[in-house]
Coordinates of C-alpha atoms in Angstrom, one line a residue:
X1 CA 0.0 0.0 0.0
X2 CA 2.9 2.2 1.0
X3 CA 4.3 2.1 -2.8
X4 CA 0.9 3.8 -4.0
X5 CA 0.7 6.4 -1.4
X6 CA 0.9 9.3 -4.3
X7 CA -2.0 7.9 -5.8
X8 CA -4.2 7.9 -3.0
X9 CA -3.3 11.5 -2.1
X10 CA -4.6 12.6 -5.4
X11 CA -7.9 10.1 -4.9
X12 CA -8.0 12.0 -1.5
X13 CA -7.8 15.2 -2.6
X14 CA -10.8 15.3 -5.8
X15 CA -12.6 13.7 -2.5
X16 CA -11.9 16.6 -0.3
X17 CA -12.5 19.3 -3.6
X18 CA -16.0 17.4 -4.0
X19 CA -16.8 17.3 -0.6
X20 CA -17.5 21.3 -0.7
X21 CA -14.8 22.4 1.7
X22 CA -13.1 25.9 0.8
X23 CA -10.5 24.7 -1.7
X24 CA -7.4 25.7 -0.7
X25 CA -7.7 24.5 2.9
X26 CA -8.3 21.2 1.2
X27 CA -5.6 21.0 -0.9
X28 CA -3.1 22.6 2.1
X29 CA -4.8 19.9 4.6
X30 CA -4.5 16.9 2.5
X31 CA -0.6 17.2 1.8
X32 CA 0.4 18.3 5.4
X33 CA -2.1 15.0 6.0
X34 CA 0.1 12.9 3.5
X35 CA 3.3 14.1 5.1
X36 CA 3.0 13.3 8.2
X37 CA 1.4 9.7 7.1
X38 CA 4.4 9.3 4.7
X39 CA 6.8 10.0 7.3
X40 CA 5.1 7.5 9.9
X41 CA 5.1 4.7 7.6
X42 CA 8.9 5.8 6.4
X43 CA 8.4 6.2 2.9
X44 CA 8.5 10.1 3.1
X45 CA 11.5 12.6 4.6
X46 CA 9.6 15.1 6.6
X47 CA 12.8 17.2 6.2
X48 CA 11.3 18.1 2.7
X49 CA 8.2 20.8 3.7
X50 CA 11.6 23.0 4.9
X51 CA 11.6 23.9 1.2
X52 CA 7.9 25.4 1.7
X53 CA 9.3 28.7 3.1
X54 CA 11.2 29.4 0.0
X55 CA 8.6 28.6 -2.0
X56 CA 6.4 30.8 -0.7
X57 CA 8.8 33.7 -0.8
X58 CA 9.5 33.1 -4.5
X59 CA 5.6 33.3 -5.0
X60 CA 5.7 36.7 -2.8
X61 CA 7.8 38.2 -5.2
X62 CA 6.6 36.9 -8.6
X63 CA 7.1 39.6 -11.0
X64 CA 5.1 38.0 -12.8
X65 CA 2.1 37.1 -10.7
X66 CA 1.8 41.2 -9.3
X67 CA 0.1 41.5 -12.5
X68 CA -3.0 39.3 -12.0
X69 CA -4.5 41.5 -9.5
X70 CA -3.9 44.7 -11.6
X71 CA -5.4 43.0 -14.5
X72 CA -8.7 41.5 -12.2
X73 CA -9.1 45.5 -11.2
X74 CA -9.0 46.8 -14.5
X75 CA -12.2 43.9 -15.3
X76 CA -13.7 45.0 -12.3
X77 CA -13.8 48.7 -12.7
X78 CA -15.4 48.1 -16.3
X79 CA -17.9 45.6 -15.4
X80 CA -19.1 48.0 -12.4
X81 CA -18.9 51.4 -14.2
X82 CA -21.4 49.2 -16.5
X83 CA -19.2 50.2 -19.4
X84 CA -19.8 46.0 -20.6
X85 CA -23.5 46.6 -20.4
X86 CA -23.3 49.5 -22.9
X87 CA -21.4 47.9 -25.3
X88 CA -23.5 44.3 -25.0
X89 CA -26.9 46.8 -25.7
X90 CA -25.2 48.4 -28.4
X91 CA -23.9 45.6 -30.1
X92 CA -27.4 43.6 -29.9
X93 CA -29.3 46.6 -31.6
X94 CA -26.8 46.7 -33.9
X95 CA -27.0 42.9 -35.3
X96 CA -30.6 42.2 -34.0
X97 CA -32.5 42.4 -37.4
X98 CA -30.3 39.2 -39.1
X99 CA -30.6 35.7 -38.3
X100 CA -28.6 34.6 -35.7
X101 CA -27.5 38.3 -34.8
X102 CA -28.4 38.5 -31.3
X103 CA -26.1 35.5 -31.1
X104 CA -23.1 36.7 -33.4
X105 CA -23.6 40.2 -30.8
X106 CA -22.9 38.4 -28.0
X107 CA -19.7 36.2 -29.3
X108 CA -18.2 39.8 -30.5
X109 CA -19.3 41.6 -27.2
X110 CA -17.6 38.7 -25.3
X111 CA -14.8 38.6 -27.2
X112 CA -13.9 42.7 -26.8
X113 CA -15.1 42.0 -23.2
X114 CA -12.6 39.2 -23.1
X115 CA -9.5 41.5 -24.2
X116 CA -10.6 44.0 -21.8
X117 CA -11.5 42.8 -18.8
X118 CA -10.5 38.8 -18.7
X119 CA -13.1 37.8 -16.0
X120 CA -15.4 35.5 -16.8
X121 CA -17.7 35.8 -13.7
X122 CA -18.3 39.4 -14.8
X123 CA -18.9 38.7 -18.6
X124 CA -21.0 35.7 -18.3
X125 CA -23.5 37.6 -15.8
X126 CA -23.5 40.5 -17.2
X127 CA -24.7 39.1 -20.7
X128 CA -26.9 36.3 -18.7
X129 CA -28.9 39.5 -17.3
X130 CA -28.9 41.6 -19.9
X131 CA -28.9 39.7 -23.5
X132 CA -30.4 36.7 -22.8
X133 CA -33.8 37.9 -21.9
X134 CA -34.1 39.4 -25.1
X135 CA -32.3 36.7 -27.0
X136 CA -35.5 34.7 -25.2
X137 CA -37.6 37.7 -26.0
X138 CA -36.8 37.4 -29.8
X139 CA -37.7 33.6 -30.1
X140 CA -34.5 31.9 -29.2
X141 CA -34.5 28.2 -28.3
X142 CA -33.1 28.4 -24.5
X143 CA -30.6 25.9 -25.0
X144 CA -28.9 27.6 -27.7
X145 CA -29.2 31.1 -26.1
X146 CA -27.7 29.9 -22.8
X147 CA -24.9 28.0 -24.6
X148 CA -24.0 31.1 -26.5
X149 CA -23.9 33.4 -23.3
X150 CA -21.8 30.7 -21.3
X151 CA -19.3 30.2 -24.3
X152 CA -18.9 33.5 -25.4
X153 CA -18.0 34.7 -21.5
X154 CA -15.0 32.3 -21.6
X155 CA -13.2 33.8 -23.8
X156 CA -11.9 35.8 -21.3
X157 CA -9.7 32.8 -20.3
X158 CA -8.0 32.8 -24.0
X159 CA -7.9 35.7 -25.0
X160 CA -5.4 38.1 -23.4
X161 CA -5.1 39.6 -21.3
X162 CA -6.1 37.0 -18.8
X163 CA -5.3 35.5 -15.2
X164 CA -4.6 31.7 -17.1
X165 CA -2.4 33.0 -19.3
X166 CA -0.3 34.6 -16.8
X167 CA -0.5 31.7 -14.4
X168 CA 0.2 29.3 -17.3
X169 CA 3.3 31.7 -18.4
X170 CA 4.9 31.0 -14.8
X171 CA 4.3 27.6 -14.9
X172 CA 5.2 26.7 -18.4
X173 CA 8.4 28.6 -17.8
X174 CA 9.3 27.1 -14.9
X175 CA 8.7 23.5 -16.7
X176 CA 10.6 24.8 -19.8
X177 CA 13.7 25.6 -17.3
X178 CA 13.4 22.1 -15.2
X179 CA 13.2 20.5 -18.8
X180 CA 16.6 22.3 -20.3
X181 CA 18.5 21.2 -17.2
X182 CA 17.5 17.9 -17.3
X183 CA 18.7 17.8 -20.4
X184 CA 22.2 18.9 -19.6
X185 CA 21.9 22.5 -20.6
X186 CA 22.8 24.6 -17.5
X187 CA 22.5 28.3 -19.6
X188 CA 18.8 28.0 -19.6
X189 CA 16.3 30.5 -21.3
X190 CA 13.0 31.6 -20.2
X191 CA 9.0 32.4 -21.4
X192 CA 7.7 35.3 -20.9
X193 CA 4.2 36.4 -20.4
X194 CA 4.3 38.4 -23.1
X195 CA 5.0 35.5 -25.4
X196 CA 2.1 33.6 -24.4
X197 CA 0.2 36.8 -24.8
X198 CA 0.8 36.7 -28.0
X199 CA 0.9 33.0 -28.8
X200 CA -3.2 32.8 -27.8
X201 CA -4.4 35.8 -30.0
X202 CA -4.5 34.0 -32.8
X203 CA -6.0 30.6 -31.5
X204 CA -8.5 32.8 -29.3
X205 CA -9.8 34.7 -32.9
X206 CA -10.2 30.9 -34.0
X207 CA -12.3 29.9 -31.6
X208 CA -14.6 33.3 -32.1
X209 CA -14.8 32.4 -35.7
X210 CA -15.6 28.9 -35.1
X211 CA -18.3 30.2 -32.5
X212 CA -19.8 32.6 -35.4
X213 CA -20.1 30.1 -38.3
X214 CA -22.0 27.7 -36.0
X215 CA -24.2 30.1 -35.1
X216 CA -24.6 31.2 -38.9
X217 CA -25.1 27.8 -40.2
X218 CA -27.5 26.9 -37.2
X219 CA -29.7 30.3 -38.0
X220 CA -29.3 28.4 -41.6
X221 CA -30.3 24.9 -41.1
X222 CA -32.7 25.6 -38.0
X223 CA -34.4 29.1 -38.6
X224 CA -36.8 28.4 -35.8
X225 CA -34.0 28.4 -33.0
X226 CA -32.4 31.7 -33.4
X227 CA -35.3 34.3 -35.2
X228 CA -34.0 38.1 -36.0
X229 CA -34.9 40.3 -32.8
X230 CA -38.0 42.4 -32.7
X231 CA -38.7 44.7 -35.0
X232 CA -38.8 47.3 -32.5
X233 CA -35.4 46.9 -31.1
X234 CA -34.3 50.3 -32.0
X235 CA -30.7 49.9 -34.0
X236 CA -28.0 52.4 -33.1
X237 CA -26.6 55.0 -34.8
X238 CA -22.6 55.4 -35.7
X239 CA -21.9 58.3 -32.8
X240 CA -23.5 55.5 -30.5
X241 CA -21.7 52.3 -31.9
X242 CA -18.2 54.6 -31.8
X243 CA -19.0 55.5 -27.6
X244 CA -19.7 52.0 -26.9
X245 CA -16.7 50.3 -29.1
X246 CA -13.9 52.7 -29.3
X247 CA -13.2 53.1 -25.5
X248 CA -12.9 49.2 -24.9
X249 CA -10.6 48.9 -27.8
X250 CA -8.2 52.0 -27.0
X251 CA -7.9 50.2 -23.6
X252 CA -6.9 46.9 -26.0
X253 CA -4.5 48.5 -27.6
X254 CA -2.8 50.2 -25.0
X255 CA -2.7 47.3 -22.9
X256 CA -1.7 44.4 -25.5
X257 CA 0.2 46.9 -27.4
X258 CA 2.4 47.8 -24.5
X259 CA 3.5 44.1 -24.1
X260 CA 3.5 42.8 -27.2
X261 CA 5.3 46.1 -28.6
X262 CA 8.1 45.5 -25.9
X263 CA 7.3 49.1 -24.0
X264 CA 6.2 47.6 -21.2
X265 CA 6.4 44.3 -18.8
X266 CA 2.8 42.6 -18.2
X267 CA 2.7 44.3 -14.7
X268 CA 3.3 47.6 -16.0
X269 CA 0.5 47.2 -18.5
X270 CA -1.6 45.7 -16.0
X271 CA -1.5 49.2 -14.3
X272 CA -1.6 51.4 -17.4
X273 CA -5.2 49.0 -17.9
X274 CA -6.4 49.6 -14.6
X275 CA -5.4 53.8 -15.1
X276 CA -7.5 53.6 -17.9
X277 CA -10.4 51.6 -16.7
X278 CA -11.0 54.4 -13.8
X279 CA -10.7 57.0 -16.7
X280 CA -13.2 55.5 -18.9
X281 CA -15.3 55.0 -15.4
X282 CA -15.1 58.6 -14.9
X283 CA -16.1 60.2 -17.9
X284 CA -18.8 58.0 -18.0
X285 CA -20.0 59.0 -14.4
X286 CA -18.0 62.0 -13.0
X287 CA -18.7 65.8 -13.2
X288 CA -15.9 67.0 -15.1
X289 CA -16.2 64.8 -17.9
X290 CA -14.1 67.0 -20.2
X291 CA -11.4 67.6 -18.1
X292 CA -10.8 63.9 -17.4
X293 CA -11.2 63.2 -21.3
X294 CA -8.3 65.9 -21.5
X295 CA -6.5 64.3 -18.5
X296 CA -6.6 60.8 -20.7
X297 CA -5.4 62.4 -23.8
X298 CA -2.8 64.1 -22.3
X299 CA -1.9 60.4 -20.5
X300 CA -1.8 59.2 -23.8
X301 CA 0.2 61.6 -25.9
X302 CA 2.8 61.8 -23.1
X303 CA 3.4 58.1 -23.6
X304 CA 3.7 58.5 -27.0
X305 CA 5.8 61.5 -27.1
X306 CA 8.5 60.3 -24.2
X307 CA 9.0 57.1 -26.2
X308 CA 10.1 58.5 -29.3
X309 CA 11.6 61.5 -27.7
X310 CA 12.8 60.7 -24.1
X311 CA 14.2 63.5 -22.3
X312 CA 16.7 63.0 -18.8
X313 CA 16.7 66.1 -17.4
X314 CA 19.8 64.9 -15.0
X315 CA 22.3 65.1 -17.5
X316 CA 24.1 68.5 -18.3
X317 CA 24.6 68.4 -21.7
X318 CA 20.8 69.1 -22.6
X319 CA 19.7 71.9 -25.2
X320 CA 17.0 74.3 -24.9
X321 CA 14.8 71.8 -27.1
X322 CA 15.6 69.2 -24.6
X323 CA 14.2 71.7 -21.3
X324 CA 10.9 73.0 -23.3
X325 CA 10.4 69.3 -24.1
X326 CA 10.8 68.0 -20.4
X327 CA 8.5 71.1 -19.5
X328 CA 6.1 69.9 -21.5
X329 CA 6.2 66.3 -20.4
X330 CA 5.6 67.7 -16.9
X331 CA 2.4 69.9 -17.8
X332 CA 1.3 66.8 -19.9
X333 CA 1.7 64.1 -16.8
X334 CA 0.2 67.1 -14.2
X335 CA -3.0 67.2 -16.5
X336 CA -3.0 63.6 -16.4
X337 CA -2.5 63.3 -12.7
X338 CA -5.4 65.6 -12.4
X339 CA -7.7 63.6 -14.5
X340 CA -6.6 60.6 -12.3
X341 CA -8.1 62.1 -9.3
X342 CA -10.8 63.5 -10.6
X343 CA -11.9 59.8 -12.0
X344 CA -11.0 58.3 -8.6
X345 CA -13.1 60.9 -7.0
X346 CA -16.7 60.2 -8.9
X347 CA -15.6 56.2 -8.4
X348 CA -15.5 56.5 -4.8
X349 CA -18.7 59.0 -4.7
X350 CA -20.5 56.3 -6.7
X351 CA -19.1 53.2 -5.1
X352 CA -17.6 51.9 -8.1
X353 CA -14.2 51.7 -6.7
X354 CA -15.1 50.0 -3.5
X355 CA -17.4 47.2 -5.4
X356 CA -14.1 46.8 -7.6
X357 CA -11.3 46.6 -5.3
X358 CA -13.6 44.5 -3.1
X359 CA -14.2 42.3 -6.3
X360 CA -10.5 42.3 -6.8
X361 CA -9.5 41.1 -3.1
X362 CA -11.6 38.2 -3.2
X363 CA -10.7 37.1 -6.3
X364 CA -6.9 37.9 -5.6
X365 CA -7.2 36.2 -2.5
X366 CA -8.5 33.0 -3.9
X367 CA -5.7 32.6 -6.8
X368 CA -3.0 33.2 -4.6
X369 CA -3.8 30.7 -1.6
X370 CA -4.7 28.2 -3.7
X371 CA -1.4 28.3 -5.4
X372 CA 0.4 28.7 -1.7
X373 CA -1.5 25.5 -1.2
X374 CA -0.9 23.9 -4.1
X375 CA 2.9 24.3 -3.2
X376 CA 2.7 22.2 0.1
X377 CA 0.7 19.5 -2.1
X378 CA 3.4 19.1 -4.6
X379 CA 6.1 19.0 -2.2
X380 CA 4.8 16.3 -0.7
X381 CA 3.6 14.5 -4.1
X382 CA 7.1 15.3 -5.1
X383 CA 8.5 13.4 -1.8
X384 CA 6.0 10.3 -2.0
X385 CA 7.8 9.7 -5.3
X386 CA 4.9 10.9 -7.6
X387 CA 6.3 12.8 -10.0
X388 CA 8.7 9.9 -10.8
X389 CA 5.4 7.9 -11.5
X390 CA 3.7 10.6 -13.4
X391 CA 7.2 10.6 -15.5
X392 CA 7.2 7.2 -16.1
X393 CA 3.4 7.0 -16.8
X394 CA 4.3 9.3 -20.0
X395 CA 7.1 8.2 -20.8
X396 CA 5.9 4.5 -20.9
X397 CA 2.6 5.3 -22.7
X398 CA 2.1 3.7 -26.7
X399 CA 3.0 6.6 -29.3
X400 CA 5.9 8.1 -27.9
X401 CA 5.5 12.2 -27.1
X402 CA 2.2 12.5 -29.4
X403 CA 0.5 9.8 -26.9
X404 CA 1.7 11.0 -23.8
X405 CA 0.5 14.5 -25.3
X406 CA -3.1 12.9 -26.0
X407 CA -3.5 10.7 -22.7
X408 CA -2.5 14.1 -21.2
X409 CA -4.9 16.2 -22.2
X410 CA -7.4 13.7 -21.9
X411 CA -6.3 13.6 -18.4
X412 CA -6.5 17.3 -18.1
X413 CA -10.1 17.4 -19.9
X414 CA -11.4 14.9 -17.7
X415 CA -10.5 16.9 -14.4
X416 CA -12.1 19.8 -15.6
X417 CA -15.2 18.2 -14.9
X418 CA -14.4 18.6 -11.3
X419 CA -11.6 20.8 -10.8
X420 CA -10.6 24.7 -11.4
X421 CA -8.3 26.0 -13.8
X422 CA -6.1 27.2 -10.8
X423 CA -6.0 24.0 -9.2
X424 CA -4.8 22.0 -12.9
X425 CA -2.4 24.6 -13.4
X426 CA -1.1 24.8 -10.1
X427 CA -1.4 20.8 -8.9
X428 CA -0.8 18.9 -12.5
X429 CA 0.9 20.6 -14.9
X430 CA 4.3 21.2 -13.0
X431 CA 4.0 17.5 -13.0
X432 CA 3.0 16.8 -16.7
X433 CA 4.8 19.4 -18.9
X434 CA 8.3 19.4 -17.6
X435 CA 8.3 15.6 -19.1
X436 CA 6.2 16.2 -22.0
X437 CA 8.6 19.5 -23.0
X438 CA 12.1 16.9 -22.6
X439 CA 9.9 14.1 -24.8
X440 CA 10.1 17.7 -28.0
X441 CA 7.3 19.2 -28.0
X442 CA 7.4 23.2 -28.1
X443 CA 6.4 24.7 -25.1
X444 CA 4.6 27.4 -25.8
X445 CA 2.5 25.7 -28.5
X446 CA 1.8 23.2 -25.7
X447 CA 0.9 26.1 -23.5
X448 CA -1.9 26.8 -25.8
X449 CA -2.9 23.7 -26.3
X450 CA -3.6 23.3 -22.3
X451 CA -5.1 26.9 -22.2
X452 CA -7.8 26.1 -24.3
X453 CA -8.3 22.7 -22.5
X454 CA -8.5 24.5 -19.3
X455 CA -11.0 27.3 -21.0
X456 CA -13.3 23.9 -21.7
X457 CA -13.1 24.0 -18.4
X458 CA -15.8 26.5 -17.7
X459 CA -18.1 25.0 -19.7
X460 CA -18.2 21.3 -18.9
X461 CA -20.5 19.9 -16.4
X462 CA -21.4 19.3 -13.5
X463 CA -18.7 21.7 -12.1
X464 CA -18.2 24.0 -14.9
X465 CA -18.0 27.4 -13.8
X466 CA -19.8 29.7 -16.4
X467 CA -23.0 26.9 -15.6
X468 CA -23.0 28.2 -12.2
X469 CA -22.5 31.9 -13.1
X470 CA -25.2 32.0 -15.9
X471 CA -27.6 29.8 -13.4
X472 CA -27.2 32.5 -10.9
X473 CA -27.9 35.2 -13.3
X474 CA -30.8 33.7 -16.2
X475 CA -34.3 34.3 -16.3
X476 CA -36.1 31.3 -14.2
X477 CA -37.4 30.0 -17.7
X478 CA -34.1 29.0 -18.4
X479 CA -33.3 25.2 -16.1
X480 CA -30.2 23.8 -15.3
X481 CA -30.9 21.3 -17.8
X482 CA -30.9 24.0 -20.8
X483 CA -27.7 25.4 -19.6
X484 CA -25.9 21.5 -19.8
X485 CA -27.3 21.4 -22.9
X486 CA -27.0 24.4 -24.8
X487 CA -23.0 24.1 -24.2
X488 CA -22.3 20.4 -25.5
X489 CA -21.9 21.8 -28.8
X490 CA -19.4 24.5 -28.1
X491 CA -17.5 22.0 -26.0
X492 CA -16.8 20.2 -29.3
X493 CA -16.5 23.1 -31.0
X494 CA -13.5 23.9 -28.3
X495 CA -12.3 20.3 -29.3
X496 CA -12.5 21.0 -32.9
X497 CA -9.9 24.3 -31.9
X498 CA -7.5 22.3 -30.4
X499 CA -7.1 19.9 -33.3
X500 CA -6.7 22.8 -35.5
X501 CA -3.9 24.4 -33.3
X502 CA -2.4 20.6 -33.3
X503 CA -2.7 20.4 -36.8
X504 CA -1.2 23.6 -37.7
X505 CA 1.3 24.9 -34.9
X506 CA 1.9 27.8 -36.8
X507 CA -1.0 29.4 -35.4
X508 CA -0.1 29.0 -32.0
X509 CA 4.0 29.9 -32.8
X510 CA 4.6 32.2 -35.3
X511 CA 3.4 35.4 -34.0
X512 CA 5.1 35.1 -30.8
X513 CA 8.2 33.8 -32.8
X514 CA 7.6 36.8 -35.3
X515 CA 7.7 39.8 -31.9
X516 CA 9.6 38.3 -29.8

């Protein structure tokens, strides 16, 4: 029994997960359980958990990891400055009238919303509240409108910017490192999150297509399930389509671009997003609209300008172009400094800011001791000899490095059913993909691969996370049962994206090759 200690840990722990206990305290309880039982039955040095404090200072200061509650805060000041809701209303009057439209709105909306913000909580309720009563209202069939709004408020888990990627970035990198030195190579090289950034844009705009020619075909082949909207739905005009669109797609830019364009780190970004979350926030809701528009322009030309022109006023071997361009830097950043208050002022006077930061605590807060958590577990995996086994496993499965790729994400597909992204990332991958990386296959191509696995995620039930969100949120027509339903399609339709990524790696590797 002693020789299969590993395994029962992991039996124990989906039991403690399913049991309902708070997550983290589960995963935590179990390995401290399985240390101590190891180290009574002598199979286990206890000596090992020293390692624990080290591990959670590297996790302390993560570079890379300060970013995911800057990026949750940016989602949260959007979603409760009801800048989504704007855009989801717009974007429904706009494509109401064809077949299928309401639908197609909602993958686009989700899709901008998914660049923007990255929560999927936030999306998913948002639209479940707001498009799929009238999606309902306009004749849909409520399987298909529920498996639209649950799929399309996923794609916040693909697209970046978003909290997997980032926690993915870590732990591929870390993989990719413990791969090279296995293999002898002691100069090692890193991922960034900027690269995997950059590798999911394309297989996130895959998926978004896939999503809108099944709804096109399905508005084909079975008119009756998605009818045009009402002909009274109002459609918008340009001034309103440009107030609703451009804002979230500046913020895209100047997020994305930053990373991708090599201007700024993830983190740095993260905060320039957040900035420029409270700024939308405010013009939409403060007093001084104008002056906080001004504020944001000013933001953004002095990023621009101190780019291509950068000024150090320290040195003494500056011109007089050099001072009137530093002075103007200065009166460009005061202005925006300005705007930045004035923002932060109507947030706090309308409670937007304390709903966001109180959003972004809990959600903070959750990542961070599960992957704290997670740490103890592995350690003691590590020291019951499981990763040896998991190693093994892979190494000894029919195929070579494509079948230990396919029993992997099998693997990974099947504990969706029950488990969070966070925990997979955090609990199974360290184990799977240092092996799978040594066995050849490209690491960030294999990144994608798992993200859109763990996207799947969200939608597969019982436990799927966007079921619960959009049962919290729907109309109390809509039953459980229509929810599971509705998103059996777009989970093949997810499967369908995978084998086209494994297919053609290109799409997954050239872009981030091509930047970086």
């Amino acid at each position: 029994m002693t020789e299969y200690l590993d395994v029962i840990m992991f039996a124990a722990l989906m039991v403690a997960i399913l049991s309902g206990f708070p997550v983290s305290f589960s995963i935590a309880g179990i390995g401290i359980a399985f240390a101590y039982l190891g180290w009574a039955l002598g199979v286990m040095d206890i000596t090992l958990l020293g390692a624990m404090g080290q591990r959670v200072f590297g996790l302390l200061s993560n570079q890379v990891l300060i970013a995911i509650p800057l990026f949750v805060l940016m989602g949260a000041l959007l979603e409760k400055s009801r800048i989504a809701e704007d855009l989801l209303d717009t974007m429904g009057r706009l494509f109401g009238q064809v077949r299928g439209g309401l639908g197609i709105s909602v993958v686009l909306v989700g899709a901008l919303l998914a660049a923007s913000t990255g929560i999927v909580g936030a999306t998913v309720v948002a639209m479940g509240m707001i498009a799929l009563p009238t999606m309902l209202r306009a004749g849909y069939d409520p399987r298909v409108a529920s498996g639209i709004v649950c799929t399309a408020g996923t794609l916040g888990q693909i697209i970046p910017p978003s909290t997997l990627l980032i926690i993915l970035a870590d732990v591929m990198s870390n993989a990719y490192q413990q791969a090279q030195y296995e293999q002898g190579k002691f100069s090692v090289e890193a991922l960034s999150v900027g690269q995997f950034f950059a590798a999911a844009i394309l297989p996130g705009l895959l998926l978004v297509c896939l999503y809108l020619i099944y709804i096109l075909a399905r508005g084909v082949l079975r008119p009756a399930d998605m009818p045009p909207a009402p002909p009274g739905l109002a459609k918008p005009d340009r001034a309103e389509v440009i107030r609703a669109v451009i804002p979230p797609i500046l913020l895209i830019f100047a997020v994305l671009g930053a990373i991708l364009g090599g201007i700024a780190t993830p983190t740095e970004a993260a905060s320039v997003g957040a900035v420029g979350a409270l700024l939308m926030a405010g013009v939409r809701f403060g007093m001084n609209r104008k002056m906080i528009l001004l504020g944001a322009v000013a933001l953004v030309a002095l990023g621009i300008l101190a780019g291509l022109f950068p000024v150090r006023l320290q040195r003494d071997d500056l011109g007089l172009g050099s001072y009137l361009a530093g002075a103007g830097y200065i009166m460009l950043a005061i202005g925006g400094i300005v705007a930045v208050v004035l923002a932060l002022k109507s947030a706090i006077r309308g409670r937007i800011i304390q709903d966001a930061l109180n959003s972004t605590l809990t959600m903070t807060a959750m990542i961070f001791a599960t992957i704290l958590s997670a740490g103890i577990f592995s350690l003691v995996f590590i020291g019951l000899g499981g990763e040896e086994r998991v190693a093994r496993l892979l190494e000894d499965m029919p195929g070579g490095a494509t079948g230990a790729l396919i029993f992997s994400m099998i693997f990974i597909f099947i504990l969706g059913f029950f488990l969070d992204f966070v925990e997979i990332s955090v609990i199974l991958l360290p184990l799977v993909t240092p092996t799978l990386i040594v066995m050849g296959h490209d690491p960030i191509w294999l990144g994608v691969l798992i993200a859109i696995n763990l996207q799947t995620s969200f939608l597969t039930p019982p436990f799927g996370f966007s079921l619960f969100y959009l049962r919290g949120a729907a109309p109390p027509e809509i039953t459980t049962g229509h929810i599971y339903a509705g998103v059996v399609p777009f989970i093949g339709l997810q499967i369908v994206g995978v084998v086209l990524i494994w297919i053609f790696p290109a799409l997954a590797i050239w872009l981030p090759r091509a930047i970086f």
